[in-house]
Coordinates of C-alpha atoms in Angstrom, one line a residue:
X1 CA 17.2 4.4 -18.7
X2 CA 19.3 1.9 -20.2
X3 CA 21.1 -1.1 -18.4
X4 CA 23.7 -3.0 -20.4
X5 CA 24.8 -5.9 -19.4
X6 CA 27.0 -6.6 -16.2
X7 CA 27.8 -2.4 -16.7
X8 CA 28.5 -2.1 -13.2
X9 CA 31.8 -1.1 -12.5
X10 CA 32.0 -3.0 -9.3
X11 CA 29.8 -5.7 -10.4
X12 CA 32.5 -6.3 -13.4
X13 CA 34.9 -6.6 -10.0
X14 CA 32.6 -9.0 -8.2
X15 CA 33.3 -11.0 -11.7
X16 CA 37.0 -11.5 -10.8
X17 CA 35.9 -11.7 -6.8
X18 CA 37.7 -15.9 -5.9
X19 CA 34.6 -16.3 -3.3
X20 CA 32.0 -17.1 -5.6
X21 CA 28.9 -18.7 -3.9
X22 CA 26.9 -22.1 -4.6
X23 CA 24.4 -20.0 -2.6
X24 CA 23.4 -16.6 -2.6
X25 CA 20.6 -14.7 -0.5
X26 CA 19.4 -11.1 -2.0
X27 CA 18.0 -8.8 0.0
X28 CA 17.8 -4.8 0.6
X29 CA 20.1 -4.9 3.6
X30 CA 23.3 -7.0 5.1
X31 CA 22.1 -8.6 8.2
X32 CA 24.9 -6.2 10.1
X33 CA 25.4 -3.3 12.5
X34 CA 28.3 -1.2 12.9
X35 CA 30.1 -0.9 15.8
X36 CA 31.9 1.6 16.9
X37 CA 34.9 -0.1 19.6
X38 CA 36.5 2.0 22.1
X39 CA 39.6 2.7 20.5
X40 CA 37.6 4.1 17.5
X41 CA 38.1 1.6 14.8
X42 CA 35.1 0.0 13.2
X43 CA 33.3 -3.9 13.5
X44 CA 30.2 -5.8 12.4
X45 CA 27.6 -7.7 14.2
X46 CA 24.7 -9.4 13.3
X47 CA 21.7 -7.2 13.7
X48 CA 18.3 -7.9 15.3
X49 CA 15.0 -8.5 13.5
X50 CA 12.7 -11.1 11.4
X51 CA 14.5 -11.6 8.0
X52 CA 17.8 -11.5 10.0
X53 CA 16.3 -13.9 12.3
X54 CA 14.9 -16.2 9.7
X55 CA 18.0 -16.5 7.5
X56 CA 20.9 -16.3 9.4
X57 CA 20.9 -19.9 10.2
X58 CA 20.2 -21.1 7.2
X59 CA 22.6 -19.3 5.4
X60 CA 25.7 -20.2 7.8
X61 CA 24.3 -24.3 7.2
X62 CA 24.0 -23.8 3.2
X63 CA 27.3 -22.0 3.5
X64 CA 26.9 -18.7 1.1
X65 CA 26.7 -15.7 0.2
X66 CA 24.3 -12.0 1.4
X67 CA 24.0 -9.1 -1.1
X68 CA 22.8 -5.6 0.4
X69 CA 23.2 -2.7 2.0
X70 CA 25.1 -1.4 4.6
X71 CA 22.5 1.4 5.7
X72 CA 25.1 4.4 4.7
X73 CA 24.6 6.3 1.7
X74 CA 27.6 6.6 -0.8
X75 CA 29.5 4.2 0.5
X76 CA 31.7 1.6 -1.4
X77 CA 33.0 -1.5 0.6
X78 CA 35.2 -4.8 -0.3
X79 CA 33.2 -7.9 0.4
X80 CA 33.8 -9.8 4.3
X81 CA 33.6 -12.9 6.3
X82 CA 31.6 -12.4 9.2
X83 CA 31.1 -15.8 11.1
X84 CA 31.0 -18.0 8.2
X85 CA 28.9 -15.9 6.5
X86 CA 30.1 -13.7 3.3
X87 CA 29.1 -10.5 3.1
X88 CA 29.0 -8.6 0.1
X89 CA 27.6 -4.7 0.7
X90 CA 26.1 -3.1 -2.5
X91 CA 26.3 1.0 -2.6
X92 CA 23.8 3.0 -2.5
X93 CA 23.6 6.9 -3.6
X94 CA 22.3 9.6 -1.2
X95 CA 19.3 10.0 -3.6
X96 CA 18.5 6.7 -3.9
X97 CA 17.8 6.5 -0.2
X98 CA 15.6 9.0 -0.9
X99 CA 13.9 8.1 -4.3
X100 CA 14.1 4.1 -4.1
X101 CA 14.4 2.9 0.3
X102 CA 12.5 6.1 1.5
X103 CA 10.4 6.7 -1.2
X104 CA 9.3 3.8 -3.6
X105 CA 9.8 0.9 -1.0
X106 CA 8.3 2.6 2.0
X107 CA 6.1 5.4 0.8
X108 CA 4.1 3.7 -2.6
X109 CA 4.7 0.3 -1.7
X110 CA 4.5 -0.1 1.6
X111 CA 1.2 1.5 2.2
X112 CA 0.2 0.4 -1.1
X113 CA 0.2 -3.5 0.0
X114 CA -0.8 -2.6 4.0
X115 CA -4.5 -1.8 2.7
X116 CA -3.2 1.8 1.9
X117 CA -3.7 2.6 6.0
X118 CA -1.6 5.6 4.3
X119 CA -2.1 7.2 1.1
X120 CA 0.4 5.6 -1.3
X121 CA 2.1 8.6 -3.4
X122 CA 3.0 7.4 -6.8
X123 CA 6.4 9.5 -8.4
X124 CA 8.0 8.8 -11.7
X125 CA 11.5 9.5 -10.4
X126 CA 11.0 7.1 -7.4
X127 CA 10.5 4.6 -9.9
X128 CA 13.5 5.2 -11.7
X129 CA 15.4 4.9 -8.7
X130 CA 14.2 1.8 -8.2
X131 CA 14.7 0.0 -11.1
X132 CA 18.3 1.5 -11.2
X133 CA 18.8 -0.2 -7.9
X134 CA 17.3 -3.1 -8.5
X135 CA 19.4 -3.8 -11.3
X136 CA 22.1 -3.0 -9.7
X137 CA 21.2 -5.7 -7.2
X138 CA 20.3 -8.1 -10.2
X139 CA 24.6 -7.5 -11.7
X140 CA 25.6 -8.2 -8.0
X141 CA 23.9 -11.2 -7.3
X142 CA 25.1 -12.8 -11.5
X143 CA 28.3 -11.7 -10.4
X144 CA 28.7 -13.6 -7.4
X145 CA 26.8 -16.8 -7.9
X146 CA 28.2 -19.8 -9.4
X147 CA 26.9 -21.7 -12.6
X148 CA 23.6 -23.2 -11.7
X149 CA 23.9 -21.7 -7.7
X150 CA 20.7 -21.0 -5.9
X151 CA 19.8 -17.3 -5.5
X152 CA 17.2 -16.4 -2.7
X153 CA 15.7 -12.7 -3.1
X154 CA 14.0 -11.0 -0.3
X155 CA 11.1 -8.9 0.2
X156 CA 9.2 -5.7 -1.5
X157 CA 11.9 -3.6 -2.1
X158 CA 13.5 -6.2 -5.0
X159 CA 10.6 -7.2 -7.1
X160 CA 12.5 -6.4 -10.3
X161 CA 15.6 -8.8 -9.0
X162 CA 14.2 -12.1 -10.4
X163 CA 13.6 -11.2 -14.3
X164 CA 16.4 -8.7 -14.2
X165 CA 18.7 -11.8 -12.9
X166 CA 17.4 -14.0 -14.8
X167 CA 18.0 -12.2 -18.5
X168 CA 21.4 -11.8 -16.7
X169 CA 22.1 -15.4 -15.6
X170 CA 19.5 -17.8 -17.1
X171 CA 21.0 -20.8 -15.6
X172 CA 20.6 -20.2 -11.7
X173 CA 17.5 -21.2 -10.1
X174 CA 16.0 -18.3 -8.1
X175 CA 13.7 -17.7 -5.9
X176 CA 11.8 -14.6 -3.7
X177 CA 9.9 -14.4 -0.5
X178 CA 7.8 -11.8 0.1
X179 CA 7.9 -10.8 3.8
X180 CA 4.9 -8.2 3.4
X181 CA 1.2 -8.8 2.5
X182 CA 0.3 -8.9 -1.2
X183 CA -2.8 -7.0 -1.5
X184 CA -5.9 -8.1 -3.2
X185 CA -6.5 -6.6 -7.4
X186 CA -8.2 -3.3 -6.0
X187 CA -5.6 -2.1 -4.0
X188 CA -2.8 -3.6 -6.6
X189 CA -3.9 -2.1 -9.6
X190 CA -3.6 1.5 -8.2
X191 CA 0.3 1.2 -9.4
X192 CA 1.0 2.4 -12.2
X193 CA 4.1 0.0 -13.0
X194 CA 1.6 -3.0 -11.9
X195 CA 2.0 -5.0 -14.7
X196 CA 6.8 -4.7 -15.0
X197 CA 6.2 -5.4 -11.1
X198 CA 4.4 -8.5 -11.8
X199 CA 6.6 -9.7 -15.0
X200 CA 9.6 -8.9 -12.5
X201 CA 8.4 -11.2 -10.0
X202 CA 7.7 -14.0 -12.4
X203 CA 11.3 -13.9 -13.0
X204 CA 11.8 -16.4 -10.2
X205 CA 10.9 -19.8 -10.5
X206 CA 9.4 -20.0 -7.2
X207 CA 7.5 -17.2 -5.7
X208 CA 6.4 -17.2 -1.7
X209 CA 3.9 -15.5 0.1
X210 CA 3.1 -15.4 3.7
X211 CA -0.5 -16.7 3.2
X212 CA -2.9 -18.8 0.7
X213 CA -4.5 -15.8 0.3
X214 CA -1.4 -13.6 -0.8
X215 CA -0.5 -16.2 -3.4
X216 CA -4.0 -16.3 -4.6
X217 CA -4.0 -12.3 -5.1
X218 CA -0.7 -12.5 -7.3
X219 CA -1.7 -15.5 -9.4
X220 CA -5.1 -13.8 -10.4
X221 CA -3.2 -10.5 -11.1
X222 CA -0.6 -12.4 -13.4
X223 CA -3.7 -13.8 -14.9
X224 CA -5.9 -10.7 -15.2
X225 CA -2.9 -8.1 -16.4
X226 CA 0.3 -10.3 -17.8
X227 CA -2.2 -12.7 -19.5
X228 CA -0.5 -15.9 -18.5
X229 CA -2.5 -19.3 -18.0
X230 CA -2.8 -20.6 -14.7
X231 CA -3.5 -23.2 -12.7
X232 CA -4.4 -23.2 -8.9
X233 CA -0.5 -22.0 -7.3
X234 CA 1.0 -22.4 -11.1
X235 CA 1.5 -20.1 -13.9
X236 CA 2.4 -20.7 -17.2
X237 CA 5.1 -18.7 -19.4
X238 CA 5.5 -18.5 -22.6
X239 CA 9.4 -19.2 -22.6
X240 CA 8.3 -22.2 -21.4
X241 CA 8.9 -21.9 -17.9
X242 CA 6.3 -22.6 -15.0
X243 CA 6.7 -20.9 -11.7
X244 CA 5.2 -21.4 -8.8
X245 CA 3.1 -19.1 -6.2
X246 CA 2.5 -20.8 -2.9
X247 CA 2.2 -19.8 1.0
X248 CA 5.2 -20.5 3.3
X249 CA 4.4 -18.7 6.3
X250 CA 8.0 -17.7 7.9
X251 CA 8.9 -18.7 11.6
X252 CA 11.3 -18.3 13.9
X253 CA 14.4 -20.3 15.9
X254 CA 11.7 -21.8 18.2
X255 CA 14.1 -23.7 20.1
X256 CA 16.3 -21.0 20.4
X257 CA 13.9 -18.5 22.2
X258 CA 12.5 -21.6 24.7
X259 CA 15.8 -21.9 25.5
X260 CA 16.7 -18.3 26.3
X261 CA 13.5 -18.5 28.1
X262 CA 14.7 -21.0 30.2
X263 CA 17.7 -19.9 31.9
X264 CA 17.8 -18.6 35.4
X265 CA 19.2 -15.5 34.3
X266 CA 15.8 -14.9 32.1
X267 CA 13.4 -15.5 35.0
X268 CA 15.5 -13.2 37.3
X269 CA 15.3 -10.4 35.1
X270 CA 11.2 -11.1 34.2
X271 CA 10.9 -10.6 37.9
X272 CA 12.7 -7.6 38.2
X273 CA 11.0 -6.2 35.3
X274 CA 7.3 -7.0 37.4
X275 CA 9.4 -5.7 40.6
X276 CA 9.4 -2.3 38.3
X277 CA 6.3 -2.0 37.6
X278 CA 5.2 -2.2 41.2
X279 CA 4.4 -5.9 41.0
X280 CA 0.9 -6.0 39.8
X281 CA -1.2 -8.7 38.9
X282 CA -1.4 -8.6 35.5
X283 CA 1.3 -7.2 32.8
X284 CA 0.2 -6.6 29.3
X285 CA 2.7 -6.3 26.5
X286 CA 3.0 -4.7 23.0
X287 CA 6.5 -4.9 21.1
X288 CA 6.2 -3.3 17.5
X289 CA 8.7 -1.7 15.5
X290 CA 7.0 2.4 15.1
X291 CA 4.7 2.2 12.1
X292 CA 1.4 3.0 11.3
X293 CA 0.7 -0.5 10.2
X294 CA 1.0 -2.2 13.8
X295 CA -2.6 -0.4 15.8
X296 CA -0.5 1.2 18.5
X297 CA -3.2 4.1 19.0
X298 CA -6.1 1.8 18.9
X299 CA -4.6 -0.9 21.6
X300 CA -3.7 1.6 23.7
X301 CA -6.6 3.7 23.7
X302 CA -8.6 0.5 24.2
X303 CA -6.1 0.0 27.0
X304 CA -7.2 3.2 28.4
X305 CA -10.6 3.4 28.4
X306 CA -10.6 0.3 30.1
X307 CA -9.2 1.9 33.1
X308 CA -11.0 4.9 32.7
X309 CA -14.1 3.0 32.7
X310 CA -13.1 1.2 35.9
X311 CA -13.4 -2.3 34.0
X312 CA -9.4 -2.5 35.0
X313 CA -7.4 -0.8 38.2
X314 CA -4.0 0.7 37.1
X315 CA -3.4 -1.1 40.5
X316 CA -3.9 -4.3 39.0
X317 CA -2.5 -4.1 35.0
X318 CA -0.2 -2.4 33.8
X319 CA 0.3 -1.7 30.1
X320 CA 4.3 -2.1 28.9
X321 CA 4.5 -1.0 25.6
X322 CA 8.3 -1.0 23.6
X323 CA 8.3 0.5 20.0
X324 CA 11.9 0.7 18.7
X325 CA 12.4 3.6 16.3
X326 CA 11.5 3.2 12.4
X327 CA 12.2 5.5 8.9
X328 CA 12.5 8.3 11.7
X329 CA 13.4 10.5 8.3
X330 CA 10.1 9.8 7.4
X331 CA 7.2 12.7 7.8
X332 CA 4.3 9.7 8.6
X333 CA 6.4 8.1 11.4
X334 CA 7.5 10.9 12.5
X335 CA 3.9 11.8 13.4
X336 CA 2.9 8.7 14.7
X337 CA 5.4 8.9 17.2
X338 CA 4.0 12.5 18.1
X339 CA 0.3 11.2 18.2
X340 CA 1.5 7.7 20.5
X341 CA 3.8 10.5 23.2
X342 CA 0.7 12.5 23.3
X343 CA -1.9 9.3 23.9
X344 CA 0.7 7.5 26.7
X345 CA 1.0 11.1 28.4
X346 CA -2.7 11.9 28.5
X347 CA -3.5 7.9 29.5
X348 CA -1.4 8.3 32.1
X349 CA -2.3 11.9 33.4
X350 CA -5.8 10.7 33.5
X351 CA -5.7 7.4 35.6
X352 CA -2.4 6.9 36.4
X353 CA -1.1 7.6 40.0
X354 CA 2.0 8.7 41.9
X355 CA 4.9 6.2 40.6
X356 CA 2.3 4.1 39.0
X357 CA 1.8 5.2 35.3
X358 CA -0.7 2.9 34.1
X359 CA 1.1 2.7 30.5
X360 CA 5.1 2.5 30.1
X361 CA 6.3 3.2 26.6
X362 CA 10.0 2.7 25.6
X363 CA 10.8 4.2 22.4
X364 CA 13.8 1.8 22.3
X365 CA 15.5 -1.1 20.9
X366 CA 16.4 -4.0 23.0
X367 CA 18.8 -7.8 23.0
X368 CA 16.9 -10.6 22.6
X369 CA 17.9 -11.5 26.0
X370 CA 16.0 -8.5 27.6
X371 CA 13.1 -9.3 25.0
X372 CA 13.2 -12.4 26.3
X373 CA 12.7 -11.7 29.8
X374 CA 9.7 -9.2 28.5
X375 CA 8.1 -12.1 27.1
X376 CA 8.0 -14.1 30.6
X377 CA 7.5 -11.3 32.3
X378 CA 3.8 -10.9 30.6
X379 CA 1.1 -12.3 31.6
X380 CA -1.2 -11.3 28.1
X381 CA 1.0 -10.1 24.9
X382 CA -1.0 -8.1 22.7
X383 CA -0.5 -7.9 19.0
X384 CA -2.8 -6.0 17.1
X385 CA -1.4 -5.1 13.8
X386 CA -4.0 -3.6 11.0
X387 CA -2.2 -5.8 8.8
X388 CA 0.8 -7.4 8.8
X389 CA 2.2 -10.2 6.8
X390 CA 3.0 -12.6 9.7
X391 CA 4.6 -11.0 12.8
X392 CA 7.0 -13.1 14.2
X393 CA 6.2 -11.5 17.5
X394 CA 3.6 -13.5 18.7
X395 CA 5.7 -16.3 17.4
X396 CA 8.7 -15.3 19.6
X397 CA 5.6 -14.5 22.5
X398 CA 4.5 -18.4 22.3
X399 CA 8.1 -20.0 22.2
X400 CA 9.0 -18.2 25.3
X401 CA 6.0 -19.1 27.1
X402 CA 7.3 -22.8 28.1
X403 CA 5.1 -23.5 31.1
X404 CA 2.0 -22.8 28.8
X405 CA 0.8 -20.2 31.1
X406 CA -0.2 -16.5 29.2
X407 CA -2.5 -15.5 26.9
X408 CA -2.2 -13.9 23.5
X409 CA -4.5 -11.4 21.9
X410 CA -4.1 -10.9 17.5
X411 CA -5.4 -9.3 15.0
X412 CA -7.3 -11.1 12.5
X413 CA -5.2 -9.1 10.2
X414 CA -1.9 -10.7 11.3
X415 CA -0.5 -13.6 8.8
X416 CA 0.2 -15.2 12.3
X417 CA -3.7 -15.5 12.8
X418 CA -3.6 -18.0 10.2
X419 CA -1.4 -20.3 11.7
X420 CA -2.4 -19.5 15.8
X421 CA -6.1 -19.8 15.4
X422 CA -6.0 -20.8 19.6
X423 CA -4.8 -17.2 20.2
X424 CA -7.6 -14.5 21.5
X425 CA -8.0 -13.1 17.9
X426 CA -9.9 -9.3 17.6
X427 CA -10.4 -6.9 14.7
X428 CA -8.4 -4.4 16.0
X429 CA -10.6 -1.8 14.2
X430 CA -13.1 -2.4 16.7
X431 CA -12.1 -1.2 19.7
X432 CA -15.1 -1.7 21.8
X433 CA -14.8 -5.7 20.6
X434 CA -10.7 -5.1 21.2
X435 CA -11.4 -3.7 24.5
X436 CA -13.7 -7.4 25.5
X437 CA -11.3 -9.8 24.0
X438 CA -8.1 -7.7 26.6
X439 CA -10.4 -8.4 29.4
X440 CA -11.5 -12.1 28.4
X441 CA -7.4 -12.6 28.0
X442 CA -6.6 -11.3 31.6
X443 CA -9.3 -13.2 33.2
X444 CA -10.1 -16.1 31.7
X445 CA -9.1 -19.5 33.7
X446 CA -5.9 -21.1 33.7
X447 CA -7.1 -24.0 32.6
X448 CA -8.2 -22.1 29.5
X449 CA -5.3 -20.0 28.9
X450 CA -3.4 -23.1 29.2
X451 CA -5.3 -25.0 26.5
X452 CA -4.5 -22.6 24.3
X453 CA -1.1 -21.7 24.9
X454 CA -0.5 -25.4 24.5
X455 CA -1.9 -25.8 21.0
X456 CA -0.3 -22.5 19.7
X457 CA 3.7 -24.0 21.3
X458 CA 2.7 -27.2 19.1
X459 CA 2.2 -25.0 15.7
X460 CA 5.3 -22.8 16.9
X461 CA 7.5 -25.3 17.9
X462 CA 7.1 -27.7 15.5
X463 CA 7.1 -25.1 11.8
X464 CA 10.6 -23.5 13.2
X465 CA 12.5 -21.4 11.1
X466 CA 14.3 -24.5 9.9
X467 CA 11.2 -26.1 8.9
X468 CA 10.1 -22.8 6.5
X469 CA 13.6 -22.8 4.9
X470 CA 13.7 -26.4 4.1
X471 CA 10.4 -26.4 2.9
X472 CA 10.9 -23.5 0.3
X473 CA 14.5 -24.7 -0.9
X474 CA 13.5 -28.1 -1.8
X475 CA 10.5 -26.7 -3.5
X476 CA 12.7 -24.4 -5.5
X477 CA 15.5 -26.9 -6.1
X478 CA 12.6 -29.2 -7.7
X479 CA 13.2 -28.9 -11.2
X480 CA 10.0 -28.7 -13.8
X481 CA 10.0 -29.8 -16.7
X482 CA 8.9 -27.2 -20.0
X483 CA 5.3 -27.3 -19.7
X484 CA 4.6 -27.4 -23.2
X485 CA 1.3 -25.7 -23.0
X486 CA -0.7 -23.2 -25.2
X487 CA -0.5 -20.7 -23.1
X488 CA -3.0 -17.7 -23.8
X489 CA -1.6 -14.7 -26.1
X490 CA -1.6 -12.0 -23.8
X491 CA -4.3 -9.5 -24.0

């Protein structure tokens, strides 16, 4: 598969496109949803979730551009302004969904770097795919950037971006965050393209992970399988060059969230939510996007025996558990849903009662407004992932939790855990010990819970979303010198 040049049509396009940006942020989807309006014509708004959430802001205070996908396959659109923000929507084929997004993103790498909690499938055609897309995000992003701009790239599906941009456009400075864990040498050297994923990677100058650990993983790999010399978070290339591999765990708009938190609106609608659920004394809450990655069977099922066992009255605590839909094309997912209908349904025929099912599940999406009012409407938020490489829910959890009243239990597993070592943290394998630290959560003392709560605001409010964007720009707008080095002929 050959790749001249700038060979994109449209990328030759973008050449001649007058809103060139200073600053550009690379990443497998626009930070958009389509609207339909009532007279049938079609409009943008900024979507929910954590990369939107982490970047918006920055981007509309650098001023810039965003690079990605609209979500529809075969579809070609003109860059747009959507408050302040320029949007530029890269196409992507019908069997690329399938082959690159479906397939090499979410079904080799995706289980491959959550501690293969599914079976990774490794197919030469997926690969294809995605190097043919990732090079076509690599022409977008030299297209668009000005001489010497900043370009940000985002996350697992756009490993490739930073060398294929960099042969492209060797004088911008460029950088990638990976939202997802990195997994250890093991799990990593399963893939069969390990060693153009890590070369692609070291394309950037500065290269993020969520935790020490992460960064660790990759800089031993580049040593073990590239060859490079290292040194602690640095590597050495031979160009030359010396890029960086630290931890900057991601946050959220703290401020923001204590503040929707806050309103009277909020509080009304956290006690109409409790007014639903028949008032009891203690709410428990689980929000995770549908995926096998996020220990929905095992919290709830730990959930459930502890009412079955009598240690909790469905009277008394109520489990609410919202899991918006996820890669529904997706056989795995798919399942899962079918194994979590069948759990709630037979948790709830067994100890549940007339109008009071012990477990509500809602299979939906919500505004953060309504998430919001979820969060102060729980008294113990539950976040269990078998591994995840932060979760900005129990971030989201904390900063709504203003009074310092609450109590959250998280999985070891969680990046999060790293940085909220006051929370009421569990192996979430271990159901029986899961099923102790729930109880110790709902009836520990105030006092307690509040101690807590009060050190995990401090970490939250303090390392905002601001604070993790700052920090990582200025690390990658820090220019190093040519090392100069021997490094070690690769072996």
């Amino acid at each position: 598969m050959s790749h001249a040049r700038g060979s994109s049509p449209v990328a030759k396009s973008l050449r001649g496109h007058e809103d060139s940006a200073s600053f550009v942020v690379v990443a497998n989807r626009l930070p958009v949803d389509r609207v339909q309006t009532p007279d049938g014509s079609t409009t943008w708004r900024t979507s929910p979730g954590g990369l939107v959430t982490a970047l918006e802001p920055v981007l509309r205070k650098q001023g810039g551009a965003w690079i990605g996908w609209t979500g529809a396959a075969d579809e070609e659109l003109e860059p747009f302004d959507l408050e302040g923000i320029q949007l530029v929507p890269l196409p992507i084929r019908a069997q690329e969904v399938e082959e690159y997004y479906e397939g090499f993103s979410n079904a080799t790498l995706w289980p491959l770097y959550h501690d293969v909690i599914a079976t990774p499938e490794f197919h030469r055609e997926w690969w294809d795919s995605y190097v043919a897309v990732n090079h076509r995000f690599a022409e977008y992003a030299a297209a668009i950037a000005e001489k010497d701009a900043v370009v940000w790239v985002q996350d697992y599906q756009l490993q490739l971006v930073p060398q294929m941009l960099r042969e492209l456009r060797p004088d911008l400075r460029i950088g990638y965050f990976l939202h997802v864990p990195f997994p250890p040498a093991e799990l990593f050297t399963q893939l069969p393209w390990r060693r153009r994923i890590l070369e692609g990677l070291l394309g950037a100058d500065l290269i993020g992970f969520q935790t020490t650990g992460a960064a660790q993983n990759f800089v031993r790999l580049v040593r073990m399988r590239v060859g490079n010399k290292t040194h602690r978070d640095t590597i050495y290339l031979d160009d030359g060059r010396t890029v960086m591999a630290k931890a900057f765990p991601i946050s959220i708009d703290s401020n923001a969230y204590e503040e929707l938190a806050r309103r009277p609106s909020t509080q009304a609608r956290a006690d109409e939510i409790r007014a639903s659920l028949g008032n009891p004394k203690f709410v428990l809450l689980g929000v995770d996007r549908l995926d096998y990655t996020k220990g929905m069977p095992q919290r709830l099922r730990a959930f459930g025996e502890l009412a079955q066992e009598g240690l909790l009255d469905p009277a008394d605590a109520v489990f609410v558990q919202v899991a918006p839909p996820s890669r529904e094309r997706v056989d795995q997912y798919r399942r899962l849903r079918d194994e979590i209908d069948r759990l709630v349904g037979r948790i709830n025929g067994d100890v549940g009662r007339i109008g009071q099912p012990p477990i509500t599940y809602l299979h939906s999406s919500y505004p953060r407004d309504e998430m919001a009012a979820l969060y102060r409407a729980a008294d113990v938020m539950v976040v269990t992932p078998l591994r995840d490489g932060m979760n900005l829910v129990a971030k989201e959890y904390v900063a709504c939790r203003y009074e310092e009243t609450g109590a959250l239990v998280l999985s070891e597993f969680a990046g999060a855990a790293a940085e909220l070592k006051q929370a009421y943290l569990v192996n979430p394998y271990d159901i029986n010990g899961m099923k102790a630290t729930m109880l110790k959560a709902i009836t520990d003392p105030p006092r307690e819970k509040a101690k807590r709560m009060r050190a995990m605001r401090r970490q939250v409010m303090e390392h905002d979303i601001d604070k993790w964007a700052q920090n990582f720009l200025e690390d990658l707008e820090t220019i190093r010198e040519p090392h100069g080095k021997r490094t070690r002929p690769v072996g």
